Short mmCIF file of N, CA and C in Angstrom, two decimals:
data_model
loop_
_atom_site.label_atom_id
_atom_site.label_comp_id
_atom_site.label_asym_id
_atom_site.label_seq_id
_atom_site.Cartn_x
_atom_site.Cartn_y
_atom_site.Cartn_z
N UNK A 252 -154.99 -83.54 113.62
CA UNK A 252 -155.83 -83.30 114.77
C UNK A 252 -155.98 -81.79 115.01
N UNK A 253 -154.89 -81.05 114.87
CA UNK A 253 -154.93 -79.60 115.07
C UNK A 253 -155.95 -78.95 114.13
N UNK A 254 -155.95 -79.37 112.88
CA UNK A 254 -156.87 -78.79 111.90
C UNK A 254 -158.31 -79.10 112.27
N UNK A 255 -158.58 -80.33 112.66
CA UNK A 255 -159.93 -80.71 113.03
C UNK A 255 -160.43 -79.89 114.22
N UNK A 256 -159.57 -79.70 115.20
CA UNK A 256 -159.95 -78.89 116.36
C UNK A 256 -160.22 -77.45 115.95
N UNK A 257 -159.39 -76.91 115.10
CA UNK A 257 -159.55 -75.52 114.66
C UNK A 257 -160.83 -75.36 113.85
N UNK A 258 -161.17 -76.34 113.02
CA UNK A 258 -162.37 -76.27 112.20
C UNK A 258 -163.65 -76.25 113.03
N UNK A 259 -163.60 -76.79 114.23
CA UNK A 259 -164.77 -76.77 115.11
C UNK A 259 -165.16 -75.34 115.48
N UNK A 260 -164.20 -74.42 115.40
CA UNK A 260 -164.45 -73.02 115.74
C UNK A 260 -164.81 -72.17 114.53
N UNK A 261 -164.81 -72.77 113.34
CA UNK A 261 -165.17 -72.02 112.14
C UNK A 261 -164.16 -72.21 111.03
N UNK A 262 -164.32 -71.43 109.97
CA UNK A 262 -163.42 -71.56 108.82
C UNK A 262 -161.98 -71.25 109.18
N UNK A 263 -161.07 -71.80 108.39
CA UNK A 263 -159.66 -71.51 108.58
C UNK A 263 -159.07 -70.95 107.31
N UNK A 264 -157.97 -70.23 107.47
CA UNK A 264 -157.24 -69.71 106.32
C UNK A 264 -155.88 -70.40 106.29
N UNK A 265 -155.49 -70.87 105.11
CA UNK A 265 -154.22 -71.55 104.92
C UNK A 265 -153.38 -70.72 103.95
N UNK A 266 -152.12 -70.51 104.28
CA UNK A 266 -151.19 -69.81 103.40
C UNK A 266 -150.23 -70.83 102.79
N UNK A 267 -150.13 -70.80 101.46
CA UNK A 267 -149.23 -71.70 100.74
C UNK A 267 -147.94 -70.96 100.42
N UNK A 268 -146.83 -71.57 100.78
CA UNK A 268 -145.51 -71.05 100.45
C UNK A 268 -144.83 -72.06 99.54
N UNK A 269 -144.50 -71.65 98.32
CA UNK A 269 -143.79 -72.51 97.38
C UNK A 269 -142.30 -72.20 97.51
N UNK A 270 -141.50 -73.14 98.02
CA UNK A 270 -140.09 -72.85 98.27
C UNK A 270 -139.30 -72.54 97.01
N UNK A 271 -139.80 -72.88 95.84
CA UNK A 271 -139.09 -72.57 94.60
C UNK A 271 -139.37 -71.16 94.10
N UNK A 272 -140.28 -70.44 94.73
CA UNK A 272 -140.67 -69.11 94.24
C UNK A 272 -139.93 -67.97 94.91
N UNK A 273 -139.25 -68.22 96.04
CA UNK A 273 -138.51 -67.17 96.74
C UNK A 273 -137.49 -67.83 97.67
N UNK A 274 -136.58 -67.02 98.13
CA UNK A 274 -135.56 -67.50 99.07
C UNK A 274 -136.21 -67.74 100.44
N UNK A 275 -135.62 -68.61 101.26
CA UNK A 275 -136.19 -68.92 102.58
C UNK A 275 -136.45 -67.69 103.45
N UNK A 276 -135.56 -66.71 103.41
CA UNK A 276 -135.73 -65.51 104.23
C UNK A 276 -136.97 -64.73 103.80
N UNK A 277 -137.22 -64.66 102.49
CA UNK A 277 -138.42 -63.99 101.98
C UNK A 277 -139.67 -64.78 102.38
N UNK A 278 -139.59 -66.10 102.34
CA UNK A 278 -140.71 -66.94 102.76
C UNK A 278 -141.04 -66.68 104.23
N UNK A 279 -140.02 -66.53 105.06
CA UNK A 279 -140.24 -66.24 106.48
C UNK A 279 -140.95 -64.90 106.64
N UNK A 280 -140.55 -63.90 105.87
CA UNK A 280 -141.22 -62.60 105.92
C UNK A 280 -142.69 -62.73 105.49
N UNK A 281 -142.93 -63.51 104.46
CA UNK A 281 -144.31 -63.72 103.98
C UNK A 281 -145.16 -64.37 105.07
N UNK A 282 -144.56 -65.31 105.78
CA UNK A 282 -145.29 -66.00 106.86
C UNK A 282 -145.62 -65.02 107.98
N UNK A 283 -144.68 -64.16 108.35
CA UNK A 283 -144.97 -63.16 109.38
C UNK A 283 -146.13 -62.27 108.97
N UNK A 284 -146.15 -61.85 107.72
CA UNK A 284 -147.24 -61.01 107.22
C UNK A 284 -148.56 -61.78 107.21
N UNK A 285 -148.52 -63.03 106.78
CA UNK A 285 -149.73 -63.86 106.75
C UNK A 285 -150.29 -64.07 108.15
N UNK A 286 -149.40 -64.29 109.11
CA UNK A 286 -149.84 -64.47 110.49
C UNK A 286 -150.49 -63.20 111.02
N UNK A 287 -149.89 -62.07 110.72
CA UNK A 287 -150.50 -60.80 111.14
C UNK A 287 -151.86 -60.60 110.48
N UNK A 288 -152.03 -61.16 109.29
CA UNK A 288 -153.30 -61.05 108.58
C UNK A 288 -154.34 -62.06 109.01
N UNK A 289 -153.97 -62.99 109.90
CA UNK A 289 -154.95 -63.91 110.46
C UNK A 289 -154.91 -65.33 109.93
N UNK A 290 -153.91 -65.70 109.17
CA UNK A 290 -153.85 -67.08 108.68
C UNK A 290 -153.71 -68.05 109.85
N UNK A 291 -154.14 -69.29 109.66
CA UNK A 291 -154.13 -70.28 110.74
C UNK A 291 -153.08 -71.37 110.53
N UNK A 292 -152.77 -71.68 109.27
CA UNK A 292 -151.88 -72.79 108.94
C UNK A 292 -150.96 -72.35 107.80
N UNK A 293 -149.71 -72.80 107.86
CA UNK A 293 -148.75 -72.55 106.78
C UNK A 293 -148.49 -73.89 106.09
N UNK A 294 -148.67 -73.90 104.78
CA UNK A 294 -148.43 -75.08 103.96
C UNK A 294 -147.24 -74.77 103.06
N UNK A 295 -146.19 -75.58 103.13
CA UNK A 295 -144.98 -75.35 102.34
C UNK A 295 -144.85 -76.47 101.32
N UNK A 296 -144.81 -76.11 100.06
CA UNK A 296 -144.68 -77.08 98.98
C UNK A 296 -145.31 -76.51 97.72
N UNK A 297 -145.43 -77.34 96.71
CA UNK A 297 -146.13 -76.89 95.53
C UNK A 297 -145.52 -77.28 94.21
N UNK A 298 -144.29 -76.92 93.99
CA UNK A 298 -143.66 -77.18 92.71
C UNK A 298 -143.28 -78.65 92.58
N UNK A 299 -143.60 -79.21 91.44
CA UNK A 299 -143.18 -80.60 91.19
C UNK A 299 -141.67 -80.65 91.18
N UNK A 300 -141.11 -81.62 91.86
CA UNK A 300 -139.67 -81.78 91.88
C UNK A 300 -138.96 -80.72 92.69
N UNK A 301 -139.60 -80.23 93.73
CA UNK A 301 -138.98 -79.20 94.57
C UNK A 301 -137.64 -79.69 95.10
N UNK A 302 -136.69 -78.78 95.11
CA UNK A 302 -135.36 -79.07 95.61
C UNK A 302 -135.43 -79.30 97.12
N UNK A 303 -135.08 -80.50 97.57
CA UNK A 303 -135.24 -80.83 98.99
C UNK A 303 -134.41 -79.95 99.93
N UNK A 304 -133.16 -79.62 99.58
CA UNK A 304 -132.44 -78.69 100.47
C UNK A 304 -133.14 -77.33 100.58
N UNK A 305 -133.73 -76.85 99.48
CA UNK A 305 -134.44 -75.57 99.54
C UNK A 305 -135.72 -75.71 100.36
N UNK A 306 -136.40 -76.84 100.22
CA UNK A 306 -137.59 -77.10 101.04
C UNK A 306 -137.21 -77.10 102.52
N UNK A 307 -136.16 -77.81 102.86
CA UNK A 307 -135.72 -77.88 104.26
C UNK A 307 -135.29 -76.50 104.78
N UNK A 308 -134.57 -75.73 103.97
CA UNK A 308 -134.15 -74.39 104.37
C UNK A 308 -135.35 -73.48 104.60
N UNK A 309 -136.35 -73.62 103.74
CA UNK A 309 -137.56 -72.80 103.88
C UNK A 309 -138.31 -73.20 105.14
N UNK A 310 -138.44 -74.50 105.40
CA UNK A 310 -139.12 -74.95 106.62
C UNK A 310 -138.40 -74.45 107.86
N UNK A 311 -137.08 -74.48 107.84
CA UNK A 311 -136.30 -74.00 108.98
C UNK A 311 -136.53 -72.50 109.20
N UNK A 312 -136.47 -71.72 108.12
CA UNK A 312 -136.66 -70.27 108.24
C UNK A 312 -138.06 -69.94 108.72
N UNK A 313 -139.06 -70.62 108.18
CA UNK A 313 -140.45 -70.39 108.57
C UNK A 313 -140.67 -70.77 110.03
N UNK A 314 -140.12 -71.92 110.43
CA UNK A 314 -140.29 -72.39 111.80
C UNK A 314 -139.72 -71.44 112.85
N UNK A 315 -138.75 -70.63 112.46
CA UNK A 315 -138.13 -69.69 113.39
C UNK A 315 -139.00 -68.46 113.65
N UNK A 316 -139.97 -68.20 112.77
CA UNK A 316 -140.74 -66.95 112.90
C UNK A 316 -142.20 -67.15 113.27
N UNK A 317 -142.64 -68.40 113.42
CA UNK A 317 -144.06 -68.62 113.73
C UNK A 317 -144.25 -69.81 114.66
N UNK A 318 -145.33 -69.74 115.42
CA UNK A 318 -145.76 -70.88 116.22
C UNK A 318 -146.98 -71.55 115.60
N UNK A 319 -147.39 -71.07 114.42
CA UNK A 319 -148.52 -71.67 113.72
C UNK A 319 -148.16 -73.09 113.29
N UNK A 320 -149.19 -73.88 112.98
CA UNK A 320 -148.98 -75.20 112.41
C UNK A 320 -148.34 -75.02 111.04
N UNK A 321 -147.21 -75.68 110.81
CA UNK A 321 -146.53 -75.65 109.52
C UNK A 321 -146.51 -77.07 108.99
N UNK A 322 -147.06 -77.25 107.79
CA UNK A 322 -147.12 -78.56 107.16
C UNK A 322 -146.47 -78.46 105.80
N UNK A 323 -145.78 -79.51 105.38
CA UNK A 323 -145.13 -79.51 104.08
C UNK A 323 -145.46 -80.78 103.33
N UNK A 324 -145.24 -80.73 102.03
CA UNK A 324 -145.30 -81.94 101.23
C UNK A 324 -144.30 -81.81 100.10
N UNK A 325 -143.86 -82.97 99.59
CA UNK A 325 -142.94 -82.96 98.47
C UNK A 325 -143.65 -83.48 97.23
N UNK A 326 -142.93 -83.58 96.14
CA UNK A 326 -143.56 -83.95 94.86
C UNK A 326 -144.07 -85.39 94.86
N UNK A 327 -143.68 -86.17 95.84
CA UNK A 327 -144.18 -87.54 95.96
C UNK A 327 -145.42 -87.60 96.85
N UNK A 328 -145.96 -86.42 97.17
CA UNK A 328 -147.17 -86.28 98.00
C UNK A 328 -146.99 -86.83 99.40
N UNK A 329 -145.77 -86.76 99.92
CA UNK A 329 -145.52 -87.14 101.31
C UNK A 329 -145.70 -85.89 102.15
N UNK A 330 -146.47 -86.00 103.20
CA UNK A 330 -146.75 -84.87 104.08
C UNK A 330 -145.90 -84.97 105.33
N UNK A 331 -145.51 -83.81 105.85
CA UNK A 331 -144.74 -83.72 107.08
C UNK A 331 -145.27 -82.54 107.86
N UNK A 332 -145.55 -82.73 109.13
CA UNK A 332 -146.02 -81.62 109.97
C UNK A 332 -144.95 -81.32 111.01
N UNK A 333 -144.64 -80.03 111.15
CA UNK A 333 -143.63 -79.61 112.14
C UNK A 333 -144.29 -79.43 113.48
#
């Protein structure tokens, strides 16, 4: 619903964070930079077979630094919105 409402105002920018590409603290820094650059949504996921503890740690770190919509998915294509 959040995305649909945001799209009514124009295009949106989504930032993808792959938890297997950096440590959670670095992901949080990337999210802060993306937010300053105007991104609207943070998407966490990407690598097939992502390590679930690392995914959860990344989501926790990201959630601490932003109020943006944060959505994740795992390799089974299950989506979760924080």
